[in-house]
Short mmCIF file of C-alpha atoms in Angstrom, two decimals:
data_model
loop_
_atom_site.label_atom_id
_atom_site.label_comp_id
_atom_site.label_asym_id
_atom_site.label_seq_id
_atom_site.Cartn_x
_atom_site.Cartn_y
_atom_site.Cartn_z
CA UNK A 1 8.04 -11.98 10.43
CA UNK A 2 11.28 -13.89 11.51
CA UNK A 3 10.98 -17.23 12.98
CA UNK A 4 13.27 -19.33 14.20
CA UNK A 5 13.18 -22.92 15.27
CA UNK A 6 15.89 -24.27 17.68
CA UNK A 7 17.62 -27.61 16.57
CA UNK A 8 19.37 -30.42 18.18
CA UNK A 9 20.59 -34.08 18.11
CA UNK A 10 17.63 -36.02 17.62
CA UNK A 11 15.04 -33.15 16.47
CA UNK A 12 12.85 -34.54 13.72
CA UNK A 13 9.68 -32.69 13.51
CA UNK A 14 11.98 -29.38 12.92
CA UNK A 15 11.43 -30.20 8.99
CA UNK A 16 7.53 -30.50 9.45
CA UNK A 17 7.87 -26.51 11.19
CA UNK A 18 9.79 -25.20 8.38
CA UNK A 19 7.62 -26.58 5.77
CA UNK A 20 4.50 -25.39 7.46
CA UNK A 21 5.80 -21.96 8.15
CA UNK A 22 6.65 -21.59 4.72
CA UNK A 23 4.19 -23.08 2.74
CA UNK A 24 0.95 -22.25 4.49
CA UNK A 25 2.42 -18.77 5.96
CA UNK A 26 5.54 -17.59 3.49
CA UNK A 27 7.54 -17.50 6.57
CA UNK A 28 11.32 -18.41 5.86
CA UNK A 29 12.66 -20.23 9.16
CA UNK A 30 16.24 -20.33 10.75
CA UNK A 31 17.26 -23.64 11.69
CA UNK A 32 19.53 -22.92 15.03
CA UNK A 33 21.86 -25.47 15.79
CA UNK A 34 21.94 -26.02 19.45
CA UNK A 35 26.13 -25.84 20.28
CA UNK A 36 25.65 -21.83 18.74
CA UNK A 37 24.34 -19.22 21.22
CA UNK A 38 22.53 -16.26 18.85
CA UNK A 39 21.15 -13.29 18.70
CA UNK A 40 18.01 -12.14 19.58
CA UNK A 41 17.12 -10.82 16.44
CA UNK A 42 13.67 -13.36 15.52
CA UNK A 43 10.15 -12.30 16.57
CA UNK A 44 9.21 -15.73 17.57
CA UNK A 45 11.18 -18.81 18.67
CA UNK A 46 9.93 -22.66 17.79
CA UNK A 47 11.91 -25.26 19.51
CA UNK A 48 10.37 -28.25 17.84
CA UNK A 49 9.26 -32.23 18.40
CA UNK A 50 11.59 -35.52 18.63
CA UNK A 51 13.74 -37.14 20.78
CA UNK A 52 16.98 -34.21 21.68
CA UNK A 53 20.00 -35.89 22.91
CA UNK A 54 18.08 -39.34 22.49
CA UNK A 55 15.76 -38.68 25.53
CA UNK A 56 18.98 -39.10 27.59
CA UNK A 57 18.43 -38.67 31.41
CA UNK A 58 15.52 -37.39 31.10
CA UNK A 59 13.10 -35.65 27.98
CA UNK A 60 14.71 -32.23 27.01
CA UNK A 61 16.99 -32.46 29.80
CA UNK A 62 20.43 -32.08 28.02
CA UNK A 63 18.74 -29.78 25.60
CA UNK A 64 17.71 -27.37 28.33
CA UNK A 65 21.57 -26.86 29.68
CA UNK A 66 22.68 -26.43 25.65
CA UNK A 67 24.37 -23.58 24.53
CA UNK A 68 21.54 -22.24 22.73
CA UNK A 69 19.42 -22.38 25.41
CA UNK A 70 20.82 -19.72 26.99
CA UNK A 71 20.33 -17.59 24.06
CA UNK A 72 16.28 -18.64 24.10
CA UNK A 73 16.51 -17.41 27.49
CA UNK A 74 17.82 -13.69 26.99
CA UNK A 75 15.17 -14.09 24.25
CA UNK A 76 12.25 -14.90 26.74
CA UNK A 77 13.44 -12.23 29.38
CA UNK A 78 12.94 -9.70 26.64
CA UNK A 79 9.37 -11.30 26.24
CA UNK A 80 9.68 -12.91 22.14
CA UNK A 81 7.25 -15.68 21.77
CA UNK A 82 8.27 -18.69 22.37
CA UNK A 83 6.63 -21.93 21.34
CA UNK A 84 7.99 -25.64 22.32
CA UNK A 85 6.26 -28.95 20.80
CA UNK A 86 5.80 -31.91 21.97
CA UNK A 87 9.87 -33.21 22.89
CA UNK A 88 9.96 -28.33 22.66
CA UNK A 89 6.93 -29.00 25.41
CA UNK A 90 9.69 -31.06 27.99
CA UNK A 91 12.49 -28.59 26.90
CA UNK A 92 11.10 -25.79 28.05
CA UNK A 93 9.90 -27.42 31.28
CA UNK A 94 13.19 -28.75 31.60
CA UNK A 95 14.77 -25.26 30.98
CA UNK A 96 12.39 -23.54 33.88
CA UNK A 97 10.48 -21.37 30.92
CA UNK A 98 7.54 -23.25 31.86
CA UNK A 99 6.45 -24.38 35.08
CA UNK A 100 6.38 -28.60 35.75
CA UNK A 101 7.13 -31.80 33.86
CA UNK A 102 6.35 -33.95 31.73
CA UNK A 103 6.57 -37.94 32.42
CA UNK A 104 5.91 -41.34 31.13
CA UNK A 105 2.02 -41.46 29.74
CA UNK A 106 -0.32 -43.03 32.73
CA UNK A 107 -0.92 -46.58 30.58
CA UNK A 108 2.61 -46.89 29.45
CA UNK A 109 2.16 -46.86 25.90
CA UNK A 110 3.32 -44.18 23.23
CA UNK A 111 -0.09 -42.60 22.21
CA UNK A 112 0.26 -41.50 18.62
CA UNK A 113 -3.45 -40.40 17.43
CA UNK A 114 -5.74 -37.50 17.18
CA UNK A 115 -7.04 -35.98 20.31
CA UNK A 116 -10.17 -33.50 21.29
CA UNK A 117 -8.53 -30.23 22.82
CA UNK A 118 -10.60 -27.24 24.29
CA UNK A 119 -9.51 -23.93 24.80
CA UNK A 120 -9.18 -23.03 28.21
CA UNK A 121 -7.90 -20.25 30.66
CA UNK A 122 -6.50 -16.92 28.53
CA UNK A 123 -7.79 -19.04 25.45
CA UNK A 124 -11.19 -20.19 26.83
CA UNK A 125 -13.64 -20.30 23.71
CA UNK A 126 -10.88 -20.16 21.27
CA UNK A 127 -11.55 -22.86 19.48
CA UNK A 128 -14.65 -24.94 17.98
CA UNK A 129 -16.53 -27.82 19.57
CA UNK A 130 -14.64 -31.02 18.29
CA UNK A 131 -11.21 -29.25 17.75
CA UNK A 132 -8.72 -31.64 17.70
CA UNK A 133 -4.81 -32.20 16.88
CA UNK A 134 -2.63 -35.28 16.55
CA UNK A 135 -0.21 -36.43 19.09
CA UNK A 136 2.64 -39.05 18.81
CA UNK A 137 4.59 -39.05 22.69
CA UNK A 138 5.49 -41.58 25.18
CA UNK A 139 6.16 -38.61 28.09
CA UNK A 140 3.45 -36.90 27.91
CA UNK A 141 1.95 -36.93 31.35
CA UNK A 142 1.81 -33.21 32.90
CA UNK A 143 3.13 -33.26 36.42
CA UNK A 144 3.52 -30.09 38.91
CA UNK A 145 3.60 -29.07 42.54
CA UNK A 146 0.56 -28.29 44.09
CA UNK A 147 1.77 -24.54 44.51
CA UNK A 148 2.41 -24.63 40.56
CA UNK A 149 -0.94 -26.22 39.71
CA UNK A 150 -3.15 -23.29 41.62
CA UNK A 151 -0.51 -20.38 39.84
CA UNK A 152 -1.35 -22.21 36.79
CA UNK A 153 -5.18 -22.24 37.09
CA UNK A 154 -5.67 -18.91 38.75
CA UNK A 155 -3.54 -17.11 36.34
CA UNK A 156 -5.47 -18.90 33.15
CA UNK A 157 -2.38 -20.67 32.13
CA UNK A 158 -3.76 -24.18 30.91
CA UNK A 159 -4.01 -22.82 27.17
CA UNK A 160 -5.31 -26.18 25.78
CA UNK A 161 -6.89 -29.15 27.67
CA UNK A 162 -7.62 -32.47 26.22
CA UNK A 163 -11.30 -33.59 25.95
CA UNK A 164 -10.00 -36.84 26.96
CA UNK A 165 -7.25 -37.44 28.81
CA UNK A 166 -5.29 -39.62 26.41
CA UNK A 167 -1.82 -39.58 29.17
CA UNK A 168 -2.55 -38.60 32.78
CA UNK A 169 -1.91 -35.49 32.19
CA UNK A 170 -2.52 -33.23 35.72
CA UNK A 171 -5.69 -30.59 34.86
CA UNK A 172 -5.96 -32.32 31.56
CA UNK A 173 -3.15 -30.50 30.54
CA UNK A 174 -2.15 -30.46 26.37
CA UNK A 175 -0.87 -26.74 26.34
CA UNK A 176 0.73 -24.26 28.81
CA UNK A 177 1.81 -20.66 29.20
CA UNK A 178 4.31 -19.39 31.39
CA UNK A 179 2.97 -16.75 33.95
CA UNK A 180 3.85 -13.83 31.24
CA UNK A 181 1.93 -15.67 28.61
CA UNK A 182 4.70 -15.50 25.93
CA UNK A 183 6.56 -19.21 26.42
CA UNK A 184 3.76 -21.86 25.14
CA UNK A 185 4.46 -25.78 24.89
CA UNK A 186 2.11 -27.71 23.76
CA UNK A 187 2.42 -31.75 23.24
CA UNK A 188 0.07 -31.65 20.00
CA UNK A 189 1.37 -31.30 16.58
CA UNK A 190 -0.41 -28.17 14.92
CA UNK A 191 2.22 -28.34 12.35
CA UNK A 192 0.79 -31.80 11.55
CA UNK A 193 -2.53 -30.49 11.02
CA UNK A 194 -2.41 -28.54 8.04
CA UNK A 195 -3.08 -30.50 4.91
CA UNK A 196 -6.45 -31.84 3.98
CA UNK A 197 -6.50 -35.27 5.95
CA UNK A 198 -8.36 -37.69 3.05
CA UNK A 199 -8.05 -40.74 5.87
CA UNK A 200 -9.58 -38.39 8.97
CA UNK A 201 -13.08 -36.61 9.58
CA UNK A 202 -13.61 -33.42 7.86
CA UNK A 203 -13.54 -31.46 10.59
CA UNK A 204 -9.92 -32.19 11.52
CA UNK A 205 -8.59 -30.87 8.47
CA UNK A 206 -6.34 -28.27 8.51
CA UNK A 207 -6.68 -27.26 12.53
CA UNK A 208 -3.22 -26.18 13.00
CA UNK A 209 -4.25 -23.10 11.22
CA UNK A 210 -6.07 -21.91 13.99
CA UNK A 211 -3.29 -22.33 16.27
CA UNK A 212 -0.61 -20.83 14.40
CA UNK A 213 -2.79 -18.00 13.81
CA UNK A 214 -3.15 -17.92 17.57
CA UNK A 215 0.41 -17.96 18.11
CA UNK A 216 1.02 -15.19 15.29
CA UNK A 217 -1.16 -12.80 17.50
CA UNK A 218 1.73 -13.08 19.76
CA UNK A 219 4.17 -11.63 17.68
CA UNK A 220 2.46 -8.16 17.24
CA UNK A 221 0.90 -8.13 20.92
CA UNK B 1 43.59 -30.15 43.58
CA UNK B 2 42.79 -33.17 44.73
CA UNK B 3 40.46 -35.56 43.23
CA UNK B 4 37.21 -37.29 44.01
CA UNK B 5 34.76 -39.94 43.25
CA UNK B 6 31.38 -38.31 43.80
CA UNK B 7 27.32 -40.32 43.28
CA UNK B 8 24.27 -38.90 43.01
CA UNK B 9 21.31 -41.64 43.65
CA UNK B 10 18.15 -39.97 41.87
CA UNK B 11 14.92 -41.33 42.49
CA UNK B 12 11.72 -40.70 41.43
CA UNK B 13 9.39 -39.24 44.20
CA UNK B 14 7.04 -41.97 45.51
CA UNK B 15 3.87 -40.01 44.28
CA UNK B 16 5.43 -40.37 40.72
CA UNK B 17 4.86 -43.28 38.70
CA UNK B 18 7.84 -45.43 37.90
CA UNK B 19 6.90 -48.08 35.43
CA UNK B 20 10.00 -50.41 35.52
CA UNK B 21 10.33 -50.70 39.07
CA UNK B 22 6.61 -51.81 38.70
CA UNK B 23 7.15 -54.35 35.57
CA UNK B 24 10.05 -55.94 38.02
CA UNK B 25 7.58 -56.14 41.11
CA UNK B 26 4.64 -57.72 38.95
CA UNK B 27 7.23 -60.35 36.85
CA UNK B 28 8.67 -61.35 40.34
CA UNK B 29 5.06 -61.99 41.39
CA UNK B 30 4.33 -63.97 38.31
CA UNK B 31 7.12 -66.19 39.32
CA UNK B 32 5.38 -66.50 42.45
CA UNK B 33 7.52 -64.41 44.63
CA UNK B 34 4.49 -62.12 46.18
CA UNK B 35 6.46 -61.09 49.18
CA UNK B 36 8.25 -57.81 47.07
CA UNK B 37 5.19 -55.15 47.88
CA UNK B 38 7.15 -52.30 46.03
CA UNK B 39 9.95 -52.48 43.47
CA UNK B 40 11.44 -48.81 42.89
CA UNK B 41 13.86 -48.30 39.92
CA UNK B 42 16.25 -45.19 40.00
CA UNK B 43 19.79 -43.61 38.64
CA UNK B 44 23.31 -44.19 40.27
CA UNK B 45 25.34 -41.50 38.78
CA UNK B 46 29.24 -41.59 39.06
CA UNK B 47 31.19 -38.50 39.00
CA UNK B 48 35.22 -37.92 39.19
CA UNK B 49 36.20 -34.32 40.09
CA UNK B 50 38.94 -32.03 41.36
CA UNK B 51 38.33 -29.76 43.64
CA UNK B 52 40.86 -27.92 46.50
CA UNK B 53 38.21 -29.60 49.32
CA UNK B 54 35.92 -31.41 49.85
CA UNK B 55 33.34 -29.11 50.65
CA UNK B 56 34.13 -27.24 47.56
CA UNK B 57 33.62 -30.75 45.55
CA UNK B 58 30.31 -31.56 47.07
CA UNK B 59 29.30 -27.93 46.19
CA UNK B 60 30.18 -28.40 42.41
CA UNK B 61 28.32 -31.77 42.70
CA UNK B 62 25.52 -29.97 44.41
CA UNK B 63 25.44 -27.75 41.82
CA UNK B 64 25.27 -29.64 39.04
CA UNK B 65 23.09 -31.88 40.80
CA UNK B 66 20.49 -29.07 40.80
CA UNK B 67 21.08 -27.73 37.38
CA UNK B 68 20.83 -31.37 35.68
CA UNK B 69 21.08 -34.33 37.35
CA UNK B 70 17.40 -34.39 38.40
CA UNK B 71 14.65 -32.62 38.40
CA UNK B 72 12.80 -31.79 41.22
CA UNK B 73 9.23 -31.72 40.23
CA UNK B 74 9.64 -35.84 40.01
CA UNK B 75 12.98 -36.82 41.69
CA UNK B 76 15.03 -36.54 44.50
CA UNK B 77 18.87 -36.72 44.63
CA UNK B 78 21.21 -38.12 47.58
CA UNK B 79 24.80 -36.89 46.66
CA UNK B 80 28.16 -38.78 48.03
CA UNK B 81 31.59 -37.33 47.68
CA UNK B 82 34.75 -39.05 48.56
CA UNK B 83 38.23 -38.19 48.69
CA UNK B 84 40.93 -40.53 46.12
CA UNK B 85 44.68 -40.64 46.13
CA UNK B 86 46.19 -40.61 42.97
#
């Protein structure tokens, strides 16, 4: 399988992707730096966590009118997976993959800590009672029109919904596909779920699994 | 071409919440000043351009206004253009 992960000023969770593609799944990444457009020659696209272009006018706004974005979206009208995290999550809403925004959590705060997460819509019963991921994000509140949010329920879009709303988030919104299914942002961090957690319950460890594995059926569907 | 000095005011829709504009209103009523019911804080964008007109500058600032300047799901965006002699 080739993966790449999408890169920019102020990316920092791009490391965390590349380690856990590689060391849990032997996947080799390429890092794509954002002023190169390229080819659309991966079977799955990651556009990862931080803070692109230093959260400048808005979360993943400069990002979304970069030159590799326009590669990412040749890459989406041919249907390749495509998976944004967290700051990738705002990107891809910025960029019009995905429908909405995302804006300043409902209590103000940046909300770094794990949440509960249910499966919902196309991935309804997905995943085990008490699944949960971590989060670290200031603008994570899901906002869309009213048109959007009916599109987004009917067609089973709302991938992953938080147990708790830790943000405001509209529907309870963590994760979201576009109407096709193949462009996923999420604002968890499955890629920060992987090792044994010695400091958190038992039953956190090593979550992310079952999302990457997830998102792998993509690739091959 | 001819040049211009173009805005675009972006605010955030009134159903959105806007957390400094809030901080302002609820630090001027801690000073006592309870007559400010709603403090709204937004972006004033300047923009120079050259265009041939200046319907053809307010289109590029349209434009770009739409493409990046805000977003729609949470903002709106008054543009201004204005002629300048060089």
């Amino acid at each position: 399988m080739k993966a790449a992960i999408l890169t920019f000023p102020g990316s920092n969770c791009d490391q965390d992707l590349v380690s856990a593609l590689k060391t849990e799944y032997q996947i080799e990444a390429e890092l794509l730096w954002h002023t190169r457009a390229f080819d659309v020659a991966h079977d799955i696209y990651f556009v990862p966590g931080g803070f692109s272009y230093g959260d400048y006018l808005r979360t993943g706004a400069l990002a979304a009118q970069s030159r590799s974005l326009g590669s990412l979206r040749e890459a989406a009208a041919k249907g390749k997976p495509i998976v944004g995290i967290c700051n990738g999550f705002q990107i891809l809403c910025e960029a019009k993959l995905l429908p909405g925004a995302l804006i300043r959590n409902e209590n103000l705060q940046h909300i770094c800590e794990w949440v509960g997460l249910k499966g919902d819509g196309d991935w309804r019963g997905v995943y085990p009672d008490g699944y949960a991921l971590p989060v670290s994000h200031g603008e994570g509140n899901f906002i869309c029109s009213a048109d959007d949010l009916k599109s987004i329920q009917d067609n089973g879009q709302a991938l992953l919904r938080y147990t708790q709303n830790p943000n405001g988030a509209t529907f309870d919104i963590a994760g979201l596909a576009s109407a096709n299914k193949r462009v996923i942002g999420l604002m968890p961090h499955p890629e920060r779920a992987l090792k044994e957690q010695p400091d958190a319950a038992v039953s956190k460890a090593r979550f992310g699994r079952l999302f990457f594995e997830k998102i792998f059926s993509l690739v091959s569907a | 071409m001819k040049h211009f000095n173009a805005t675009a005011t972006v605010r955030f829709k009134k159903s959105v919440l806007e957390p400094q504009g809030k901080a302002i209103q609820l630090s001027l009523a801690e000073k006592g000043s309870h007559e400010f019911s709603l403090v709204r804080v937004g972006k004033y964008i300047e923009v120079e351009l050259e265009a041939v007109s200046l319907e053809e500058a307010k289109q590029k600032m349209e434009k770009i206004a739409g493409d990046m300047l805000y977003n729609d799901v949470m903002e709106t965006c008054e543009i201004h253009v204005q002629e300048v002699a060089i």
